[in-house]
Short mmCIF file of C-alpha atoms and ligand atoms in Angstrom, two decimals:
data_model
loop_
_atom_site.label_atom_id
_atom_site.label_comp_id
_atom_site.label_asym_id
_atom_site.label_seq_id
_atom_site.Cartn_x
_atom_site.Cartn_y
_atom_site.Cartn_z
CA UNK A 1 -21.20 4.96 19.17
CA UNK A 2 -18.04 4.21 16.67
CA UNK A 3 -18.97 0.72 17.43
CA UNK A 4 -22.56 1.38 16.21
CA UNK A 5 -20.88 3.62 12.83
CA UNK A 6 -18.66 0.80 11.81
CA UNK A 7 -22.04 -1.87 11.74
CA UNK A 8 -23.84 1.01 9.98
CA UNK A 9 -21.11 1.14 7.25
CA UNK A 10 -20.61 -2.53 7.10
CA UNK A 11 -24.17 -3.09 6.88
CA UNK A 12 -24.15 -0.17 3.40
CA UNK A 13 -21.54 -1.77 1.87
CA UNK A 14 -23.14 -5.32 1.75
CA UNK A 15 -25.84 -3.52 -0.36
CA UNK A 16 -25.30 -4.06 -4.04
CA UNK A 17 -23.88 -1.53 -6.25
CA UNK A 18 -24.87 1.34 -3.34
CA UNK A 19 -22.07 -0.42 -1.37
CA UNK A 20 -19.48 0.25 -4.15
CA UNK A 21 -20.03 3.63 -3.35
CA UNK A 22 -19.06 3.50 -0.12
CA UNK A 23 -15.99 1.24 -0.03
CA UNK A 24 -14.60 2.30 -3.45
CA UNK A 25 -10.83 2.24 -3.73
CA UNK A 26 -8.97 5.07 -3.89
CA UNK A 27 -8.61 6.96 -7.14
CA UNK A 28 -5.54 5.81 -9.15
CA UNK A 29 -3.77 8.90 -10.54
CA UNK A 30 -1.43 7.88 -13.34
CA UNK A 31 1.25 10.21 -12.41
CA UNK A 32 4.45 8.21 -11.59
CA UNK A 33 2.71 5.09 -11.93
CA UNK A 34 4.05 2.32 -14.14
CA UNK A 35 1.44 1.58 -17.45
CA UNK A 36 2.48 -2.27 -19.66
CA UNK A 37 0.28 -1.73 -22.72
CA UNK A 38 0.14 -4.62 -25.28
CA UNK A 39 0.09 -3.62 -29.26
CA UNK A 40 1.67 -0.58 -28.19
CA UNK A 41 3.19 -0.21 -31.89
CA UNK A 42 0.48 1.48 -33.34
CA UNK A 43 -3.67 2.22 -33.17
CA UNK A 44 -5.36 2.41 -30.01
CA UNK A 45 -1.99 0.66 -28.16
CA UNK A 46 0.20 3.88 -29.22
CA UNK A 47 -2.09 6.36 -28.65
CA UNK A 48 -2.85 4.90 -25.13
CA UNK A 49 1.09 5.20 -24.31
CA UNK A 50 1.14 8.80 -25.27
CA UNK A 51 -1.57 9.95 -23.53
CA UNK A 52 -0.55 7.75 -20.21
CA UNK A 53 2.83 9.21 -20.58
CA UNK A 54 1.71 12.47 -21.14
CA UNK A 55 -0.25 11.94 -17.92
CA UNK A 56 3.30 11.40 -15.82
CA UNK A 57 2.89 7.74 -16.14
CA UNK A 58 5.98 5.50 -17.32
CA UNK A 59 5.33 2.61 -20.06
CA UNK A 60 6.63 -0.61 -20.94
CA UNK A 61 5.56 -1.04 -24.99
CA UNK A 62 4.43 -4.49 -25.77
CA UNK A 63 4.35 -5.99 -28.82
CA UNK A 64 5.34 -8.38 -31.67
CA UNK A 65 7.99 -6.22 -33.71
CA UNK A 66 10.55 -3.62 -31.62
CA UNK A 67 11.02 -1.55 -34.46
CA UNK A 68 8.22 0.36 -33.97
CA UNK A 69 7.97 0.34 -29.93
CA UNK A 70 11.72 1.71 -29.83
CA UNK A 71 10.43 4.55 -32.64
CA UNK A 72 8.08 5.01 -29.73
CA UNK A 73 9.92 5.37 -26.86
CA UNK A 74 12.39 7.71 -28.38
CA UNK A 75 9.54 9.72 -29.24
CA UNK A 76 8.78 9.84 -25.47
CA UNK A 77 11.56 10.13 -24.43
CA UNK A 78 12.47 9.32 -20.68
CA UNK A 79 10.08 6.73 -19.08
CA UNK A 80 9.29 4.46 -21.61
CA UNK A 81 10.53 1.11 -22.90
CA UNK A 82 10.12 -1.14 -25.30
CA UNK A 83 9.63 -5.23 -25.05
CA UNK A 84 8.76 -7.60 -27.88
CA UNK A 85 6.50 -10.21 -26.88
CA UNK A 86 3.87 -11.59 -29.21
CA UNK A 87 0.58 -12.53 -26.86
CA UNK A 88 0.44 -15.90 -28.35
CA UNK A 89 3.91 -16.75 -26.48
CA UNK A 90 3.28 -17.33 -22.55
CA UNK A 91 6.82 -17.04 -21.83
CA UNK A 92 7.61 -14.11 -24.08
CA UNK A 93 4.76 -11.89 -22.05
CA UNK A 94 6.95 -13.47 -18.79
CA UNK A 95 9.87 -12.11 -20.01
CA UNK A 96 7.98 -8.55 -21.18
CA UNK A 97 6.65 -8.34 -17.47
CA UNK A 98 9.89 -8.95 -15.79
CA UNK A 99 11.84 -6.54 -17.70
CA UNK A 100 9.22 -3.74 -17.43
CA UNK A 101 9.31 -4.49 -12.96
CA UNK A 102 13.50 -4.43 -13.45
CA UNK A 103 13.06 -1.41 -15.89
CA UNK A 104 10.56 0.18 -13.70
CA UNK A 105 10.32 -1.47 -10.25
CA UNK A 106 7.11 -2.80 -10.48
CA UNK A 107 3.91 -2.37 -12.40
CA UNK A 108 0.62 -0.61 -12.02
CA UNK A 109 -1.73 -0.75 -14.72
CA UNK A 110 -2.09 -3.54 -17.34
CA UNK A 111 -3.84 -2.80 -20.37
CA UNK A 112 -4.77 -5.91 -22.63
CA UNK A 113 -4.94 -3.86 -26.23
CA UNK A 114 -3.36 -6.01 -28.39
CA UNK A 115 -6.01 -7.58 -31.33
CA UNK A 116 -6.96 -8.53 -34.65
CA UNK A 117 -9.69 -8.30 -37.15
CA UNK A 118 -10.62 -12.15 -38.76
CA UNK A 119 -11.57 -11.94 -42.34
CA UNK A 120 -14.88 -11.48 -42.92
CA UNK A 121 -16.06 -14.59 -43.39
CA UNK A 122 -18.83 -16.68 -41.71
CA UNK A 123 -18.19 -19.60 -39.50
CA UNK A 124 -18.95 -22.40 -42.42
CA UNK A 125 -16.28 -20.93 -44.62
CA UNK A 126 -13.62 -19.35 -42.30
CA UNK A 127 -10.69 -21.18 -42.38
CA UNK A 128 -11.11 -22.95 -39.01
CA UNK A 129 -7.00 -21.55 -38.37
CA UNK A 130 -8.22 -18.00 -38.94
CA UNK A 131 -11.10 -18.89 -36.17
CA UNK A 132 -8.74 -20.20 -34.12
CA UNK A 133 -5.88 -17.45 -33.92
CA UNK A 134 -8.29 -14.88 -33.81
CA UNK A 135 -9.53 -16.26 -30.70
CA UNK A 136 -5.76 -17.21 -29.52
CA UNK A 137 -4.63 -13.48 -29.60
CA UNK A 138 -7.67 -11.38 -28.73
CA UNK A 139 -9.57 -13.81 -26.20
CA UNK A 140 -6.03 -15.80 -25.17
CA UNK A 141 -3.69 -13.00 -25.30
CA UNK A 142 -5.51 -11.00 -23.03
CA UNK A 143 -5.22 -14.34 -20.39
CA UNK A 144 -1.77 -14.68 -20.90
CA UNK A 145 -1.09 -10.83 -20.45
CA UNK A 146 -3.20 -10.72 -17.52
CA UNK A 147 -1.44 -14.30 -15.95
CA UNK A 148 2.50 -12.68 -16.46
CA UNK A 149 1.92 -9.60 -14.71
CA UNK A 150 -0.94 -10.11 -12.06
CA UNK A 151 1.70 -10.53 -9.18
CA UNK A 152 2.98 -7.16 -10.05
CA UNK A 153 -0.45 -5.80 -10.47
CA UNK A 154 -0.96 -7.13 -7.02
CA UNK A 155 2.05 -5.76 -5.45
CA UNK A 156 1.36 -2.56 -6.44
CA UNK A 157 -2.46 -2.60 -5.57
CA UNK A 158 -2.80 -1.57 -9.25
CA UNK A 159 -5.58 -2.28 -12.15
CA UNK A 160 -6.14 -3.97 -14.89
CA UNK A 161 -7.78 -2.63 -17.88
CA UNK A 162 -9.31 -5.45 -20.55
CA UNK A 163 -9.89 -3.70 -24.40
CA UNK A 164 -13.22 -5.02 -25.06
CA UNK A 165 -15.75 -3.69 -27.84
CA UNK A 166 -19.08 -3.46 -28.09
CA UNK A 167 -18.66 -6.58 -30.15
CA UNK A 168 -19.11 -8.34 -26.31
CA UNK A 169 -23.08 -7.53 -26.68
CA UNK A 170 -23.22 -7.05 -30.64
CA UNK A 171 -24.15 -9.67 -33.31
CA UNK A 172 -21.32 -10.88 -34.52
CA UNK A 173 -22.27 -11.72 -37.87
CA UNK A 174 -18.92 -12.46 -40.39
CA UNK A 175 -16.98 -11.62 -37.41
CA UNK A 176 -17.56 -14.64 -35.07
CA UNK A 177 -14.19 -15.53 -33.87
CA UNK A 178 -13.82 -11.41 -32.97
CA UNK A 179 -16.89 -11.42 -30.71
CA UNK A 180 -16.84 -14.77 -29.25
CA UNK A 181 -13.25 -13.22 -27.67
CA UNK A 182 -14.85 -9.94 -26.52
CA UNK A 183 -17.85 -11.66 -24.91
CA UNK A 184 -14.86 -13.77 -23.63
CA UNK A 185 -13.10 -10.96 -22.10
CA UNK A 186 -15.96 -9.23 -20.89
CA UNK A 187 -16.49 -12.66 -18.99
CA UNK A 188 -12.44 -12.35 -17.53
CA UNK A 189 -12.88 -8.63 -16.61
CA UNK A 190 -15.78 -9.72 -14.21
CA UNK A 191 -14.30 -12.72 -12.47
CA UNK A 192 -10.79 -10.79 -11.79
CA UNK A 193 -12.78 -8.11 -10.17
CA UNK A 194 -14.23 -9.90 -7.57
CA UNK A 195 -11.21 -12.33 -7.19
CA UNK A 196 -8.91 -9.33 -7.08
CA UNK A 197 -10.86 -7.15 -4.38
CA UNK A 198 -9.55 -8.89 -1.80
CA UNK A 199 -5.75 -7.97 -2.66
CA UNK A 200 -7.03 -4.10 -3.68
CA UNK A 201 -6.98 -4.96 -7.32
CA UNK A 202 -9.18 -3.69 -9.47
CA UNK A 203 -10.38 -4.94 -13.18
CA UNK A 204 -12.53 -3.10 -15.81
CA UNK A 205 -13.88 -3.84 -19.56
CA UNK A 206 -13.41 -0.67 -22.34
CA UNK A 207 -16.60 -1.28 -24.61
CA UNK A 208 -15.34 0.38 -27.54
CA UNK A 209 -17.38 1.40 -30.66
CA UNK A 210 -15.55 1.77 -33.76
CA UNK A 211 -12.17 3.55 -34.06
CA UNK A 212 -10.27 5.56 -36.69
CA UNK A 213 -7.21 2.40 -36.54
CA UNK A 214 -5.54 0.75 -38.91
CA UNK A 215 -8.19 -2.82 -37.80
CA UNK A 216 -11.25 -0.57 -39.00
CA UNK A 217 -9.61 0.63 -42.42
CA UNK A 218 -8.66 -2.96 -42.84
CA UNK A 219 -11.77 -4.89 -42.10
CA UNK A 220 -14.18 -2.22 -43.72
CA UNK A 221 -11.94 -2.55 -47.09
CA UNK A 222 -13.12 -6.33 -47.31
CA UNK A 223 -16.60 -5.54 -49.17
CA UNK A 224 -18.46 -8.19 -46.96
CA UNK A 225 -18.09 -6.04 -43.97
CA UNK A 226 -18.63 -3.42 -45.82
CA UNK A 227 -21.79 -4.85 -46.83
CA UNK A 228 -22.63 -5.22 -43.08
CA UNK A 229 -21.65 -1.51 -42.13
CA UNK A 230 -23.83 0.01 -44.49
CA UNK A 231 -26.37 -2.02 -43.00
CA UNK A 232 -25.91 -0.45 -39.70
CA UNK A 233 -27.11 2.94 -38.88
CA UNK A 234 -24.03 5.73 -39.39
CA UNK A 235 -23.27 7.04 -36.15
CA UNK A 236 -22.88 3.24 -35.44
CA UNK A 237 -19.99 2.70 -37.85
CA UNK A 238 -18.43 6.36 -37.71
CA UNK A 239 -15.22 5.66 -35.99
CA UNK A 240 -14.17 8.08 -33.24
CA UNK A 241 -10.21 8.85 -33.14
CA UNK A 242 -7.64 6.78 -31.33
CA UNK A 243 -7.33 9.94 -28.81
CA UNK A 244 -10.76 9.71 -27.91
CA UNK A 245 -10.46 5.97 -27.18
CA UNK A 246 -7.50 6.36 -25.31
CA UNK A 247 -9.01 9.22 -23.61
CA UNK A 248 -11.92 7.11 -22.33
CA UNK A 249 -10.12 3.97 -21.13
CA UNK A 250 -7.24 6.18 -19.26
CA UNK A 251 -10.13 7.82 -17.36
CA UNK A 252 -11.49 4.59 -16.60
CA UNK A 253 -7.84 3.20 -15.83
CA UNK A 254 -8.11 6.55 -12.69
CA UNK A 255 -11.39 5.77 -11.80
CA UNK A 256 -10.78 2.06 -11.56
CA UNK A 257 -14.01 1.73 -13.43
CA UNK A 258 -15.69 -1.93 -13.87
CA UNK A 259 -17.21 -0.60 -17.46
CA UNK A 260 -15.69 2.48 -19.76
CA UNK A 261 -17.84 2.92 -22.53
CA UNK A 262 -17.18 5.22 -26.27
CA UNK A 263 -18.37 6.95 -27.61
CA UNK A 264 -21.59 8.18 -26.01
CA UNK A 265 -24.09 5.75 -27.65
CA UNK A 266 -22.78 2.41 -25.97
CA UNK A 267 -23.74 3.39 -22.74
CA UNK A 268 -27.11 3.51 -23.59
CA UNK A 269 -27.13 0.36 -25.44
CA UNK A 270 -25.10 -1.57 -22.88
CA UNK A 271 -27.25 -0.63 -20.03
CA UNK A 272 -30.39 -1.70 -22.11
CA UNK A 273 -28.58 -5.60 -23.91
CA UNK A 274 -31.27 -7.47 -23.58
CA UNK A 275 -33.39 -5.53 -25.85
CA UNK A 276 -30.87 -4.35 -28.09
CA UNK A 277 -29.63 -7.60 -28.07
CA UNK A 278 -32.66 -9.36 -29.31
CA UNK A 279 -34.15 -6.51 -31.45
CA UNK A 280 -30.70 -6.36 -33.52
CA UNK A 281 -30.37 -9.90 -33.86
CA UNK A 282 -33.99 -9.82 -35.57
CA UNK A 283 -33.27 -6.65 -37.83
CA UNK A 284 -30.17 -8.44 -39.01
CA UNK A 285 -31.65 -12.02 -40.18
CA UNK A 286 -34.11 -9.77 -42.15
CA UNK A 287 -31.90 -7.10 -43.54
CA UNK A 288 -31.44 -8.08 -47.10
CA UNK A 289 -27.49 -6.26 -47.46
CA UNK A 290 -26.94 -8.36 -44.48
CA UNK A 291 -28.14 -11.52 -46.37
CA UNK A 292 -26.73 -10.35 -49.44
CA UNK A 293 -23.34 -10.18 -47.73
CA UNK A 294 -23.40 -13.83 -46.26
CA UNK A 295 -24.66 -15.34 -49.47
CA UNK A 296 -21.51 -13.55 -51.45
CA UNK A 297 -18.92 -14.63 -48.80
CA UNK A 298 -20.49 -18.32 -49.24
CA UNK A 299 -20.23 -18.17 -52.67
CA UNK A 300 -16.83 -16.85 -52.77
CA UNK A 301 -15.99 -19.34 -50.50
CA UNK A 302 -17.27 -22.22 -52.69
CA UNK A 303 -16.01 -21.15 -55.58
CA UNK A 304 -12.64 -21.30 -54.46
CA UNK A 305 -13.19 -24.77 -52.99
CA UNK A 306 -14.09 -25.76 -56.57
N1 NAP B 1 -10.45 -0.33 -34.23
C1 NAP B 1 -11.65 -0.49 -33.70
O1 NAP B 1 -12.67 -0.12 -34.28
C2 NAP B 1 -11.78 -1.14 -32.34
C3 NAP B 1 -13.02 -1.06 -31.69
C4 NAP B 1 -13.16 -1.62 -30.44
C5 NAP B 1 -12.10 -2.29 -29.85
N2 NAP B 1 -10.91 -2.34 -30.52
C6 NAP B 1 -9.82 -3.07 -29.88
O2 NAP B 1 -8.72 -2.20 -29.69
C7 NAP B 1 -7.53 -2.97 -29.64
C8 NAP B 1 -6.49 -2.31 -30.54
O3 NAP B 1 -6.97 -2.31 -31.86
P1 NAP B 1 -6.54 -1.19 -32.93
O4 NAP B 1 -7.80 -0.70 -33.52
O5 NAP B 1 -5.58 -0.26 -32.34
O6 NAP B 1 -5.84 -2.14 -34.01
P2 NAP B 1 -4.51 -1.93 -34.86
O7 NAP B 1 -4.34 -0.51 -35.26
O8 NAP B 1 -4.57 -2.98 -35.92
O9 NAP B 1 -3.34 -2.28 -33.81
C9 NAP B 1 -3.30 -3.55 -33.23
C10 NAP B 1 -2.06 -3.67 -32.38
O10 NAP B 1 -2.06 -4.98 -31.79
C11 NAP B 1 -0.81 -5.60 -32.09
N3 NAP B 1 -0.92 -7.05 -32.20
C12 NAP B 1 -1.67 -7.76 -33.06
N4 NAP B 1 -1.46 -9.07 -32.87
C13 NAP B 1 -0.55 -9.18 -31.88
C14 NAP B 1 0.07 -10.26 -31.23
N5 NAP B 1 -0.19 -11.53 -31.58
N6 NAP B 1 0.94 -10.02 -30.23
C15 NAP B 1 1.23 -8.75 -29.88
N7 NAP B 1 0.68 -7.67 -30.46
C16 NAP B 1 -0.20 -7.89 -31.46
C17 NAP B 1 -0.38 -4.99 -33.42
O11 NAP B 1 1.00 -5.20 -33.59
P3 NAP B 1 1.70 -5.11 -35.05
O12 NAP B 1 1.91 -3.64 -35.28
O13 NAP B 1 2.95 -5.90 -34.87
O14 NAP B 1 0.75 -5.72 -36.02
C18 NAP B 1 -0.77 -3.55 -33.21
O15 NAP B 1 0.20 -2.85 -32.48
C19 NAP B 1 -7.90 -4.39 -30.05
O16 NAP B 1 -8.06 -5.19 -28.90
C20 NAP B 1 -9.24 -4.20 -30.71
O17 NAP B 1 -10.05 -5.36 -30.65
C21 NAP B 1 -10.71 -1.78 -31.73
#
């Protein structure tokens, strides 16, 4: 009879998705775990510190400058540390993860956070070393974050939690280089999920809409991407705060979820790509602020060739 259970079960779990349900790993509380969060300095990366902190989690701050990550940490107080290690540098990231498993004794939860904005430019004009950084810190970075510290992750049976965007499914138009890494790390969450299952890993994607950060102030002041926003409908473009954000990918970080998606609309619009996909790509080649925009960054580009 247990015999005749155990097929049963085995058989459920080879169904797709419904067997997820069935053999889903335990829920991963954050209390007294360890949390390494890259472009913890500020935006999304601080606010995600706090709030896994505040949680009874302990966190190793990653970034490029230490300044800020020790203003951090004091602020926290006990359980949290600072390392500088800019994701471009393999060996720095090394160094980050094996002084947050001596600080802490191991690690639990990665979270890749740390990106950029390019300048809004199209892929004729950007300078092809703004393409290529862009891609090198929020496509590469994430690799590199996830390579140091995946044989802590998998000590600990932990997660690891990729900061996408729903720039992974969106058009990228005069932000190229800043979509081609989220499709990218969509692409990375996917494969480490199934080629962690086997060690109790799990790996997840945030597809984030727009948030109240320092990146959206910055790249909607450039008045080519402004031209695109107010192309967009509003409660595309509205940011949502960096506690929101946080909010969502922490509750995705417990639920070891493959997809966290903020604010409400991406769900909707993830589960449905294909036509959203196509339908925006149309409504953008024929949206006249949209043309207007590529024509001016063209022209601004030429002229200062000439
Ligand atoms: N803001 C949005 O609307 C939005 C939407 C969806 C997804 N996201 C994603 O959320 C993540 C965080 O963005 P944010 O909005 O919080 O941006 P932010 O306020 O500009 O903060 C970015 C953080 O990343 C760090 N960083 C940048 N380059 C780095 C490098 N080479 N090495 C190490 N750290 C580096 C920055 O460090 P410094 O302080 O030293 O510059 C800063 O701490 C990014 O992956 C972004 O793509 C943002």
């Amino acid at each position: 009879m247990r015999l005749a259970g155990r097929s049963a079960m085995r058989l459920v779990r080879a169904i797709p998705v419904v067997g997820s349900r069935f053999g889903a790993p335990p829920r991963l509380d954050l209390d007294g775990r360890v949390v390494f969060v890259t472009g913890a300095a500020r935006g999304l990366g601080a606010q995600i510190a706090r709030a896994a902190h505040a949680r009874g989690a302990r966190v190793a701050l990653v970034g490029r400058t230490l300044g800020p990550l020790e203003d951090l940490a004091a602020e926290l107080g006990d359980g949290a540390a600072s390392f500088k290690a800019d994701v471009t540098d393999a060996a720095a990231l090394q160094r980050a993860a094996d002084g947050a498993v001596a600080a802490f004794g191991g690690i639990d939860v990665v979270i890749a956070n740390a990106g950029i904005a390019p300048p809004s430019e199209t892929v004729a004009t950007i300078d092809p070393d703004d393409f290529e950084h862009t891609v090198e810190v929020d496509l590469l970075g994430q690799w590199r974050t996830v390579r140091a510290t995946l044989p802590a992750v998998i000590a600990r049976r932990g997660h690891i939690a990729l900061v996408g965007s729903i720039y992974a499914f969106f058009n990228g138009v005069l932000a190229a280089p800043y979509a081609v890494s989220k499709a990218g790390v969509e692409q990375l969450s996917r494969a480490l999920r199934v080629e962690l299952a086997q060690h109790g890993v799990t790996a997840g994607i945030a597809y984030l809409g727009f948030i109240d950060t320092d990146l959206t102030s910055d790249a909607f002041a450039d008045e080519h991407a402004a031209a695109i926003r107010s192309a967009a409908p509003g409660f595309i473009t509205r940011p949502m705060s960096a506690e929101a954000a946080a909010d969502a990918v922490l509750s995705g970080v417990e639920r070891r979820a493959a997809q966290v998606t903020a604010p409400g609309w991406v769900g909707p619009l993830l589960a449905a790509r294909t036509l959203t996909t196509a339908v925006m790509d149309d409504v953008l080649i024929h949206n006249p602020r949209v043309n207007g925009a590529i024509r001016s960054a063209e022209a601004v580009a030429s002229q200062s060739d000439s």
